[in-house]
Short mmCIF file of C-alpha atoms in Angstrom, two decimals:
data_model
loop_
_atom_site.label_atom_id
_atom_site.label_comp_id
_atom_site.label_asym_id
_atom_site.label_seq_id
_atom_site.Cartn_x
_atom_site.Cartn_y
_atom_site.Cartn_z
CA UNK H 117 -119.35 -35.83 24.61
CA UNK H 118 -117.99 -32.51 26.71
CA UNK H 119 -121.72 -31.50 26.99
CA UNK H 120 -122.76 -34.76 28.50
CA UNK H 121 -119.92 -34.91 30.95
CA UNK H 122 -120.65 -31.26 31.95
CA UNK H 123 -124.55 -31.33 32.36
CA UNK H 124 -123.41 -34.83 34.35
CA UNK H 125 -121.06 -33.25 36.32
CA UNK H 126 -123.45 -30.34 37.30
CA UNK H 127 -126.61 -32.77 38.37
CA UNK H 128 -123.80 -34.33 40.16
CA UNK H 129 -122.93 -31.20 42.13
CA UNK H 130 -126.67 -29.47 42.35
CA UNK H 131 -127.74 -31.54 45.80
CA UNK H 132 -124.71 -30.76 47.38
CA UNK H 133 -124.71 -26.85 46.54
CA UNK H 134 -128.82 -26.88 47.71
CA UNK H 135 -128.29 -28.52 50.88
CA UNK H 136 -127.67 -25.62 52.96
CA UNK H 137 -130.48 -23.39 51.50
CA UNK H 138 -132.97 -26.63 51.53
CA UNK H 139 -131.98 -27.16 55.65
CA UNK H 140 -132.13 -23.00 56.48
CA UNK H 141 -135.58 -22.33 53.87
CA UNK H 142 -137.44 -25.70 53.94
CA UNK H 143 -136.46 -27.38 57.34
CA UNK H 144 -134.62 -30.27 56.25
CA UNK H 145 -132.30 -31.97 58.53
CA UNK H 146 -129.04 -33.70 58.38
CA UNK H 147 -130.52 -36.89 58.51
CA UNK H 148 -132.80 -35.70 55.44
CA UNK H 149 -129.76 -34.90 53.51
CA UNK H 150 -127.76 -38.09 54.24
CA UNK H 151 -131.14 -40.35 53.29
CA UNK H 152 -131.45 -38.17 50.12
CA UNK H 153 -127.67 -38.71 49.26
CA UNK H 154 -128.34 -42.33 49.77
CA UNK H 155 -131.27 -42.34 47.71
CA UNK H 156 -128.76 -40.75 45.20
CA UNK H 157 -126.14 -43.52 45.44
CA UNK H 158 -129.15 -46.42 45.17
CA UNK H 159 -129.62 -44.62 41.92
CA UNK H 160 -126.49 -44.40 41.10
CA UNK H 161 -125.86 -48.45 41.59
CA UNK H 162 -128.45 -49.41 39.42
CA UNK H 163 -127.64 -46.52 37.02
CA UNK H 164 -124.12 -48.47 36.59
CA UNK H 165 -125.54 -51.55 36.07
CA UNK H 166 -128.02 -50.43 34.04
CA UNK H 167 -126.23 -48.52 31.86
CA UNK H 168 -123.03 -50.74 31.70
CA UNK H 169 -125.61 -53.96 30.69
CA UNK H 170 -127.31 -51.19 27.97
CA UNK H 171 -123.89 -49.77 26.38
CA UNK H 172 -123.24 -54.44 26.07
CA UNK H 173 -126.96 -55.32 24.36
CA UNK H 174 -128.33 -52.31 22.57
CA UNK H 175 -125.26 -50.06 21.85
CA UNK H 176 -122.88 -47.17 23.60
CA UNK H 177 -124.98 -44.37 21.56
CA UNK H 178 -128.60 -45.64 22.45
CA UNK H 179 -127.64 -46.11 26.02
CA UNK H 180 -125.88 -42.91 26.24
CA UNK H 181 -128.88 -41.13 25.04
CA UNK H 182 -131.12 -42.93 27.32
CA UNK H 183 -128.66 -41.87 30.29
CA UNK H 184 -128.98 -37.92 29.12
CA UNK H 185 -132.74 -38.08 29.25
CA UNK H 186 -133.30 -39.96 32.51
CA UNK H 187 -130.79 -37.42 34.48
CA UNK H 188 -132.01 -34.33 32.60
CA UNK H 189 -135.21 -34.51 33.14
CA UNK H 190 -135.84 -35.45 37.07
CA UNK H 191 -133.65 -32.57 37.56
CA UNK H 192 -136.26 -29.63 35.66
CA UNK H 193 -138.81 -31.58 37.86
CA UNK H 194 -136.68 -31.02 41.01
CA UNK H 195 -137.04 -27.33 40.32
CA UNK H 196 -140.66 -27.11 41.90
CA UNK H 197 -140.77 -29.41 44.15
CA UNK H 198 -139.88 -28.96 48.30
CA UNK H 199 -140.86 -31.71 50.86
CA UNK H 200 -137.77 -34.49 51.30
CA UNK H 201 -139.80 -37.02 49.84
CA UNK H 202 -139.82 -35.63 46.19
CA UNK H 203 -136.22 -34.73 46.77
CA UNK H 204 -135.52 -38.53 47.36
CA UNK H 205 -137.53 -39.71 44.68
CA UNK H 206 -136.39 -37.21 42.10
CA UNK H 207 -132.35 -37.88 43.04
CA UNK H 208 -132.84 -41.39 42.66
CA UNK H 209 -133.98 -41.26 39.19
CA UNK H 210 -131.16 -38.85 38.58
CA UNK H 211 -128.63 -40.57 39.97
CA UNK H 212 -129.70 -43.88 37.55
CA UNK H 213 -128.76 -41.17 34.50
CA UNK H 214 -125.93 -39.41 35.55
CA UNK H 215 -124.22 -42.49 36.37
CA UNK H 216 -125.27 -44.66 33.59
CA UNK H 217 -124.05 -41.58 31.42
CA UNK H 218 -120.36 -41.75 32.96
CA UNK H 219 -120.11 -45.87 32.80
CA UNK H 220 -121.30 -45.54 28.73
CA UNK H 221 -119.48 -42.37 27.86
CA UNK H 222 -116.23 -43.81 29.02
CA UNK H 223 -116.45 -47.08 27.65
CA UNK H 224 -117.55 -45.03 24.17
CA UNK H 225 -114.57 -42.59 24.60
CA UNK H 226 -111.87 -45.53 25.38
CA UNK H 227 -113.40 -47.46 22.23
CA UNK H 228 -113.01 -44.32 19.75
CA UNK H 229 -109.91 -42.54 20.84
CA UNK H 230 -105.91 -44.04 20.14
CA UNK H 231 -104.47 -45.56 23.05
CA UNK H 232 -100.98 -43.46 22.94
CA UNK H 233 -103.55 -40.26 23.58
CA UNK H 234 -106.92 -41.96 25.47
CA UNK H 235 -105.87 -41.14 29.08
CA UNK H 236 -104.90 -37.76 28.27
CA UNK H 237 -107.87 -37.23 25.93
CA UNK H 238 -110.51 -38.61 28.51
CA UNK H 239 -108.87 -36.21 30.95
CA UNK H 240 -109.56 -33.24 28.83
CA UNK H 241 -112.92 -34.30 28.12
CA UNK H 242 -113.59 -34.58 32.10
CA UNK H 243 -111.42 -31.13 32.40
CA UNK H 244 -113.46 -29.19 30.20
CA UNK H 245 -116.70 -30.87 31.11
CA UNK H 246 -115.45 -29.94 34.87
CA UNK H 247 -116.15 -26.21 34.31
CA UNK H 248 -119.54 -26.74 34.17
CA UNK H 249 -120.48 -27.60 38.19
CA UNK H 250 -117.41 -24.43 39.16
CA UNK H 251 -119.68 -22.30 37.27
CA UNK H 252 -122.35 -23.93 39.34
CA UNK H 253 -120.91 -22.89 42.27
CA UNK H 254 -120.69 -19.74 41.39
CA UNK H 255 -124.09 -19.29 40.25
CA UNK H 256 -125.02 -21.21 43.54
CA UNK H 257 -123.41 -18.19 45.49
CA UNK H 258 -124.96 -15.42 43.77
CA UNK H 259 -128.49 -16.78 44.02
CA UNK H 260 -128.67 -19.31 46.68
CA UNK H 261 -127.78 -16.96 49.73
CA UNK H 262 -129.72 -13.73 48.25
CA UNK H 263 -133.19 -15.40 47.10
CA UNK H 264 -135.17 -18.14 49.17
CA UNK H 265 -135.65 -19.79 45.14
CA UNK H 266 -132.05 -19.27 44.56
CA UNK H 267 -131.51 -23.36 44.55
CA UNK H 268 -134.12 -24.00 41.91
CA UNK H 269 -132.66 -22.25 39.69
CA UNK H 270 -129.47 -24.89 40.08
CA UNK H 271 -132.20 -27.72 39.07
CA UNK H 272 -133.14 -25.79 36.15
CA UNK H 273 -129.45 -25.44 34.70
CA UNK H 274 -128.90 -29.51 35.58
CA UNK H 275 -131.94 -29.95 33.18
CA UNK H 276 -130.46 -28.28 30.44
CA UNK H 277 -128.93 -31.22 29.08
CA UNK H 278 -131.51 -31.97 26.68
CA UNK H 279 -130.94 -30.08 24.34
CA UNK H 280 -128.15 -32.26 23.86
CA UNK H 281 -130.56 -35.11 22.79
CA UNK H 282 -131.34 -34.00 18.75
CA UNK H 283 -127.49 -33.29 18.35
CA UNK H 284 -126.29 -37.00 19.90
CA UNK H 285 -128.70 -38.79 17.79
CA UNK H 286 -127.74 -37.19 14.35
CA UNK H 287 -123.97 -37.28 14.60
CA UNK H 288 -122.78 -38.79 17.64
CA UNK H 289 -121.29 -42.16 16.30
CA UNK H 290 -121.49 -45.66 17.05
CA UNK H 291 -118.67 -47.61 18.86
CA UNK H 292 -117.18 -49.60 15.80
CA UNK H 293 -115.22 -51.68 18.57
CA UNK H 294 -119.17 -52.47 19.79
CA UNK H 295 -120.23 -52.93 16.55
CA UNK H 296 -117.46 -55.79 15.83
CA UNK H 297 -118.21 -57.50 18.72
CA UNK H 298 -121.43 -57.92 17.53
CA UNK H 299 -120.61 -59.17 13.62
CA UNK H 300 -122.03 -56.26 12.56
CA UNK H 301 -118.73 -55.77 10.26
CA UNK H 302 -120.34 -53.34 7.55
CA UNK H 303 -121.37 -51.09 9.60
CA UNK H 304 -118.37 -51.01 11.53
CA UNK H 305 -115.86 -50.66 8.38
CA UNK H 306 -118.67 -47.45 7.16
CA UNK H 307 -118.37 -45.81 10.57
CA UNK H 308 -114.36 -46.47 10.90
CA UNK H 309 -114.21 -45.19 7.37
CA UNK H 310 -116.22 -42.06 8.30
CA UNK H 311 -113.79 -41.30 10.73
CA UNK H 312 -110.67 -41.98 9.15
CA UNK H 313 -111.72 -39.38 6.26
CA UNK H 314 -112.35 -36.97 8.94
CA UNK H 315 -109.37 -37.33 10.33
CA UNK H 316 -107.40 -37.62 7.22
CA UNK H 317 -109.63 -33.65 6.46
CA UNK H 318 -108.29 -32.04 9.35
CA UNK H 319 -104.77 -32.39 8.54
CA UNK H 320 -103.88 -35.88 10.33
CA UNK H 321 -102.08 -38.94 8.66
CA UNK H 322 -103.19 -42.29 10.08
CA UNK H 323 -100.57 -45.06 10.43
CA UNK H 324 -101.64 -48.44 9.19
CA UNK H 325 -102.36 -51.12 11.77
CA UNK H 326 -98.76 -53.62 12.14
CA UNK H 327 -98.79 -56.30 9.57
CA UNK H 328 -99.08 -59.02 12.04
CA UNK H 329 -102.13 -57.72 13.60
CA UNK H 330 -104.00 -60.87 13.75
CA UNK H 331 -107.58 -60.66 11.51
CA UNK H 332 -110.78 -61.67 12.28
CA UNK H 333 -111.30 -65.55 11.53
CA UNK H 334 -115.06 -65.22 8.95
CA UNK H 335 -115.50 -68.34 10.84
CA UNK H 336 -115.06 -66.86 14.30
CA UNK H 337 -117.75 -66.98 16.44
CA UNK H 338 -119.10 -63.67 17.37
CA UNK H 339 -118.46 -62.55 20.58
CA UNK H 340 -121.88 -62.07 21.88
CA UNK H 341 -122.33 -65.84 21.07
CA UNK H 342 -119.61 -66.69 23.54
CA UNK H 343 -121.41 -64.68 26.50
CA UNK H 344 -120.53 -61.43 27.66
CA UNK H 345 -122.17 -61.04 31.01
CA UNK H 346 -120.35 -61.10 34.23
CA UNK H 347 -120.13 -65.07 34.94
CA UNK H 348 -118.45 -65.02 31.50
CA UNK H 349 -116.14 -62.28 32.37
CA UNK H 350 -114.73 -64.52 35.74
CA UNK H 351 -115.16 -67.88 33.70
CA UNK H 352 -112.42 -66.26 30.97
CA UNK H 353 -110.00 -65.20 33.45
CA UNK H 354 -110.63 -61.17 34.06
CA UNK H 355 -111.88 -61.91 37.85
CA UNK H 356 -108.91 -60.55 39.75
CA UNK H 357 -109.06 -57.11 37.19
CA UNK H 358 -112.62 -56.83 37.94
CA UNK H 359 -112.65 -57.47 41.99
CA UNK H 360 -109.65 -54.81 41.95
CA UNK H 361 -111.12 -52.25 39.87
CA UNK H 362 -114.42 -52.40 42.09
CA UNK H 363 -111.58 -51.90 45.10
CA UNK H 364 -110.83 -48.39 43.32
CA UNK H 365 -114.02 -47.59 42.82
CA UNK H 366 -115.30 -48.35 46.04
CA UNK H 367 -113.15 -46.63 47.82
CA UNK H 368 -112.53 -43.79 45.38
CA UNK H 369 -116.32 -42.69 45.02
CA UNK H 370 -117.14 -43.06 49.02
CA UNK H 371 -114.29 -40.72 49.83
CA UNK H 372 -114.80 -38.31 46.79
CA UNK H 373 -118.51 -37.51 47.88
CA UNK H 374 -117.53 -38.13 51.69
CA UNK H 375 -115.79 -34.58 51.09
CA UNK H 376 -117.44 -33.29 47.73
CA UNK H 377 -121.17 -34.20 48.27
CA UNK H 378 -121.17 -33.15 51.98
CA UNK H 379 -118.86 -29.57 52.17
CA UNK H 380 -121.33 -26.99 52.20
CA UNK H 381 -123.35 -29.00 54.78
CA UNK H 382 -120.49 -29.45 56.85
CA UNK H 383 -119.20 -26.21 56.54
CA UNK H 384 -122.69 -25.07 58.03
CA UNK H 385 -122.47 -27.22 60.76
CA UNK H 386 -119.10 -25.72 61.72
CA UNK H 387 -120.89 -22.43 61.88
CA UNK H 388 -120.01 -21.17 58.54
CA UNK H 389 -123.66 -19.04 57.30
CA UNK H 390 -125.06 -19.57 54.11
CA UNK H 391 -123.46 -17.59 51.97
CA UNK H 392 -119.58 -18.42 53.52
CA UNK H 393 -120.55 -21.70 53.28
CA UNK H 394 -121.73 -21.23 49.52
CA UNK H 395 -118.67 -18.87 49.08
CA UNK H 396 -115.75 -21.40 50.32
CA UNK H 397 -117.36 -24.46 48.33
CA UNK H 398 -117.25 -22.17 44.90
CA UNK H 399 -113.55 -21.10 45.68
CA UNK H 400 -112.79 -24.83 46.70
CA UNK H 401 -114.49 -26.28 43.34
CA UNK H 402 -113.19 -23.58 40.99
CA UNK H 403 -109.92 -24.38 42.42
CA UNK H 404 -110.24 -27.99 41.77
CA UNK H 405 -110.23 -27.57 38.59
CA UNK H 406 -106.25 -27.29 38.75
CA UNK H 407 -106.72 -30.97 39.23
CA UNK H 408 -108.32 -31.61 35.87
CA UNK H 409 -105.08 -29.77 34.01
CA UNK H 410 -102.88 -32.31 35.50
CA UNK H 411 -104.11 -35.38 35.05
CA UNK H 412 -103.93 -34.54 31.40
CA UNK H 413 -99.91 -34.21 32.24
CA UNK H 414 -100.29 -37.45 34.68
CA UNK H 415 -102.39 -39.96 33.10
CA UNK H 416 -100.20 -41.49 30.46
CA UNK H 417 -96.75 -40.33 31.31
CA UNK H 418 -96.91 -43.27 34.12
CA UNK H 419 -98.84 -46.85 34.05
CA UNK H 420 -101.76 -45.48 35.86
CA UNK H 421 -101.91 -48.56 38.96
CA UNK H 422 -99.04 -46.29 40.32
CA UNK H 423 -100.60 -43.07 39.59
CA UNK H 424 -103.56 -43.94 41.31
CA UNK H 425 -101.48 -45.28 44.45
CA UNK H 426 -99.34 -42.67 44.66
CA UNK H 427 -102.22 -39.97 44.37
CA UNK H 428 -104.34 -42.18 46.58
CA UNK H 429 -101.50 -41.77 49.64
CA UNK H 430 -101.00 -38.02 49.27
CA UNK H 431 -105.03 -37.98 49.56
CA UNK H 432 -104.95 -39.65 52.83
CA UNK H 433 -102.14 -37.44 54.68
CA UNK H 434 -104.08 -34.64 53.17
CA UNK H 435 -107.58 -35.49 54.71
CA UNK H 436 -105.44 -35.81 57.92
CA UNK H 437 -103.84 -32.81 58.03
CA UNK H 438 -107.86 -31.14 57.62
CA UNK H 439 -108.57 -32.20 61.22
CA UNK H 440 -104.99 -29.77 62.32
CA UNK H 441 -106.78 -26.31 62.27
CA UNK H 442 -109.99 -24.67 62.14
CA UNK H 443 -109.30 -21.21 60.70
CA UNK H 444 -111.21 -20.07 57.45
CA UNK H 445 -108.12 -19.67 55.86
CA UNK H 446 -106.95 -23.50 56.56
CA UNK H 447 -110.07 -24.76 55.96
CA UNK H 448 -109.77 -23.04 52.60
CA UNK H 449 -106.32 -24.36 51.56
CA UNK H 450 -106.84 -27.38 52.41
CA UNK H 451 -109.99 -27.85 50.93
CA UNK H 452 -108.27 -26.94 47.85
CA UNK H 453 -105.64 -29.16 47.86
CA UNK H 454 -107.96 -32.34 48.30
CA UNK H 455 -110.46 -31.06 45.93
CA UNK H 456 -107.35 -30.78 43.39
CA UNK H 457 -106.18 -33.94 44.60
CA UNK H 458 -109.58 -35.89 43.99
CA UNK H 459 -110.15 -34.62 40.33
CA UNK H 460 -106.55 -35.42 39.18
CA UNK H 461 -108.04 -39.00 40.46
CA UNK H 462 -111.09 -39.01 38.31
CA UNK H 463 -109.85 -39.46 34.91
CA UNK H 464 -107.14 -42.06 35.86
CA UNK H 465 -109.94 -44.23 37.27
CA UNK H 466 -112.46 -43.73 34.68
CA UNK H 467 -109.71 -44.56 31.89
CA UNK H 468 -108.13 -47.22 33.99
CA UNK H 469 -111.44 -49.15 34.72
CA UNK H 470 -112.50 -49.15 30.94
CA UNK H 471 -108.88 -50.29 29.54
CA UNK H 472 -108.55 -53.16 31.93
CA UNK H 473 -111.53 -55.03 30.23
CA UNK H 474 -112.17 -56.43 26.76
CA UNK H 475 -114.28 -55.19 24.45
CA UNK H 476 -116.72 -57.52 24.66
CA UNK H 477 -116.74 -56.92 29.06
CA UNK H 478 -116.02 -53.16 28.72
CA UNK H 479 -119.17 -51.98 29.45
CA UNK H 480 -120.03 -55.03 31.89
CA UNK H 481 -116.94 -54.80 33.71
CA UNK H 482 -116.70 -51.16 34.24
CA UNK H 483 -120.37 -50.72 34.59
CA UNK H 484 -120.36 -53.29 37.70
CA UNK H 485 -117.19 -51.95 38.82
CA UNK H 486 -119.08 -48.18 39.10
CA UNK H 487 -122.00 -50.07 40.52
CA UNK H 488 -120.24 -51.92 43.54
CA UNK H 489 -119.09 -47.95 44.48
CA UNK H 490 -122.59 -47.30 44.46
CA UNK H 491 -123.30 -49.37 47.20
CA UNK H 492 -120.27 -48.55 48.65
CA UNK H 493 -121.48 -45.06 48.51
CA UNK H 494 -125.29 -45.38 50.19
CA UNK H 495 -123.46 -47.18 53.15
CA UNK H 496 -120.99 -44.03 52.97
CA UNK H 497 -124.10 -42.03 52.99
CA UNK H 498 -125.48 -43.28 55.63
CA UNK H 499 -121.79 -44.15 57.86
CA UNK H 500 -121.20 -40.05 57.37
CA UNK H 501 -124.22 -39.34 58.68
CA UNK H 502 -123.75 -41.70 62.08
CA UNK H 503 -120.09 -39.72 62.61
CA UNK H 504 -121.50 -36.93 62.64
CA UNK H 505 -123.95 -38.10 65.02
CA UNK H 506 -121.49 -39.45 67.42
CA UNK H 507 -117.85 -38.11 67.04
CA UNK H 508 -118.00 -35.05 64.63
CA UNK H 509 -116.64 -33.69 61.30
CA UNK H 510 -113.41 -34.96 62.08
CA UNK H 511 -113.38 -37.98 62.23
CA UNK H 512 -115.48 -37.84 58.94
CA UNK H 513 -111.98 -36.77 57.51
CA UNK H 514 -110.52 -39.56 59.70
CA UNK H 515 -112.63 -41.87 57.72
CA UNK H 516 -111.55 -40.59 54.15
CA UNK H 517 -108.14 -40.64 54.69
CA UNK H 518 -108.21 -44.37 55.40
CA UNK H 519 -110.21 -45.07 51.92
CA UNK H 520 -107.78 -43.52 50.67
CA UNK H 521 -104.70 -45.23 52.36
CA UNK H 522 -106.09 -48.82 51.61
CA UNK H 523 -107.00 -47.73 48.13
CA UNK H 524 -103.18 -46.63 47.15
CA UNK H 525 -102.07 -50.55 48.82
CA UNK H 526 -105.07 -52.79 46.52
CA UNK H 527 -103.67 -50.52 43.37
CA UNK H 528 -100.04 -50.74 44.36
CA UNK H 529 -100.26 -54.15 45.03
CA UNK H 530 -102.82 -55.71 42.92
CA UNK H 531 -103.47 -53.19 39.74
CA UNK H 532 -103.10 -54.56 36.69
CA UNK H 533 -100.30 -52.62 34.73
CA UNK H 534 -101.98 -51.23 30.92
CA UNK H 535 -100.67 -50.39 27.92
CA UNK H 536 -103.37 -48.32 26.52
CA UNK H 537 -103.86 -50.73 23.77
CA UNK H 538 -107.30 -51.64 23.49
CA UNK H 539 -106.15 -55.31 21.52
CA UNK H 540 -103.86 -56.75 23.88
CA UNK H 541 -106.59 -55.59 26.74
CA UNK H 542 -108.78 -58.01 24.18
CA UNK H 543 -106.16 -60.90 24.26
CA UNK H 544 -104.79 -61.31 27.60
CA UNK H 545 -106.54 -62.41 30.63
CA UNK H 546 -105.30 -63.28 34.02
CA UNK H 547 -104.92 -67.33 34.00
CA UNK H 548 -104.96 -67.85 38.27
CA UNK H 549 -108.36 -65.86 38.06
CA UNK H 550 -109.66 -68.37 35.18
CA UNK H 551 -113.02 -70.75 36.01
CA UNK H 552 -111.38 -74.28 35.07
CA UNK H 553 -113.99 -75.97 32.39
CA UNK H 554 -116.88 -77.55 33.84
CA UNK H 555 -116.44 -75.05 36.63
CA UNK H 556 -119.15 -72.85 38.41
#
């Protein structure tokens, strides 16, 4: 699972890192780069959907799989290519993968680790995974500056990931939540049992389930049978979690690649050359990887609604306090700071947005939830690119810090506090947000 974060991660990152070289070698413009970013985060929307609606019908491992091919292999075909219309094509069909990939693999993360240790081991999943775009950056500053094909080479890595393929399909396992849901029992109890033994091999004791832990009725009907898809998930009451959870994706995802997908471009525009511009955005990334390391401290020492609003806040004065100064040096810290700020953000939100859902809406839920930001991000695409036009890189940060603001006030207010248990997320719904009977 670290491997398909990290080649995620790094197909994530290889647009941004290119766009200086592709404006100075191949004559893009800014507006090039902001329609390709929006092609990115079309790709991305249906990517959520997509995968999210996969991960529910066919499986978490199928759909994962599926996921690692479709942003793997655009990206070795990005490698040759050089007009802005293969770039927009190619980032689309990326952008369905990676995405996709981060909707299934945490819903098939939250559904095989303990609650008392998901958040914190999601985050180190995502923390380890996260070294693979700082070496990115690094390569992107040795090559990308010195040799007009430097950039291709960044496609190249970002296709890497399948090799992962053969290795997923023989021994990744199945969700035995997903399985359940499905009354596919057996094959649930083998898998379970699989892992328990392997647990139980590497030196770990497993404590039996509570003796009033309610069993499944052999008369129940299955899960599937009751409806799973998103009219179901309002009609049972998990509307207000969902509409909120799209709120912190939404505005989590336009301000993270308001700052993360545009740096080295807007660094260039501020007159940084290529390779200071390549140079700050490696120091800035490698940095950020601080921010990894402490969510794994952060993510399930507090409920993570207040974690998110209290991180959000910080976020916004920080993006302020970018517009005070203009020196390398300041650009540098603070670049730092929100970069470190934004990934202790990431795992809370991707663990936050697959607990709040049943099993049977996991993948639904979170999947839409990913997809709203998707749209959310093609408008941010597209609203970065008009500031620039008209009133600077600035008030680009001017625009981040209030996502950020009215994100920490919808979590504060309106997040829905979890327990990390997976069964009560199962059991408890939120009865104002129910669809009466009869109802549309």
């Amino acid at each position: 699972m670290i491997g398909a974060f990290m080649f995620e991660f790094i197909d994530l990152y290889t647009f941004a890192f290119s766009a200086p070289a592709l404006i100075e070698h191949l004559g893009f413009t800014v507006r090039d780069v902001g329609t390709i970013t929006a092609a990115a985060g079309i790709g991305s929307f249906i990517g959520a959907f997509a995968g999210g609606w996969a991960a529910g019908r066919f499986g978490r491992k199928p759909a994962l799989v599926a996921c690692l091919v479709m942003f793997s292999a655009p990206s070795l075909v990005n490698a040759v290519v050089s007009t802005p219309e293969s770039f927009l094509i190619l980032r689309f069909l990326t952008g369905i993968g990676y995405q996709g990939m981060t909707v299934v693999g945490a819903v098939l993360l939250t559904e095989l680790v303990p609650g008392r240790v998901r958040g914190r081991a999601i985050a180190w999943v995502i923390t380890i995974a996260g070294i693979g775009p700082t070496l990115l950056a690094w390569l992107a500053f040795a090559l990308v500056p010195n040799f007009e094909w430097g950039w291709r080479a960044l496609y190249v890595i970002g296709g890497l990931g399948l090799l992962l393929v053969v290795p997923f399909l023989r021994h990744l396992p199945e969700s035995p939540r997903w399985l359940e849901s499905r009354a596919n029992l057996a094959r649930a109890d083998s898998i379970m049992t699989g892992i328990e033994e392997a647990v139980r091999a590497a030196g770990h004791t497993i404590t039996p389930l509570p003796a009033s832990m309610p069993a499944q009725s052999a008369t129940a009907k299955p899960a599937h049978d009751r409806g799973s898809g998103i009219r179901a998930l309002f009609r049972e009451g998990f509307g207000k979690r969902f509409v909120v959870t799209c709120a912190l994706w939404i505005f989590g995802v336009v301000a993270y690649f308001g700052f993360t997908s545009w740096l080295s471009t807007l660094l260039k525009l501020q007159g940084y050359d290529l390779g200071q511009s390549t140079l700050i955005t490696a120091v800035i990334t490698t940095v950020g990887l601080l921010g990894f390391f402490a969510s794994t401290v952060v993510t399930d020492r507090w409920q993570r609604k207040y974690s998110l609003a209290v991180v959000g806040t910080v976020l916004g004065i920080v993006a302020l306090l970018f517009t005070a100064g203009n020196s390398t040096a300041y650009v540098l810290a603070i670049g730092c700071l929100l970069q470190v700020l934004f990934q202790v953000v990431a795992p809370i939100t991707q663990t936050y947005s697959a607990e709040v859902f049943p099993t049977r809406f996991r993948s639904i839920g979170s999947g839409w939830a990913s997809a709203s930001a998707r749209i959310g991000n093609i408008l941010g695409a597209l609203a970065i690119t008009a500031i620039l036009d008209h009133w600077g890189i600035p008030a680009v940060f001017y625009f981040i810090a209030a996502l950020m603001f009215i994100l920490a006030i919808v979590m504060a207010s309106l997040g829905e506090s979890t327990s990390g248990s997976l069964e009560r997320s199962d059991e408890l719904a939120d009865p104002e947000s129910a669809v009466p009977a009869g109802g549309k």
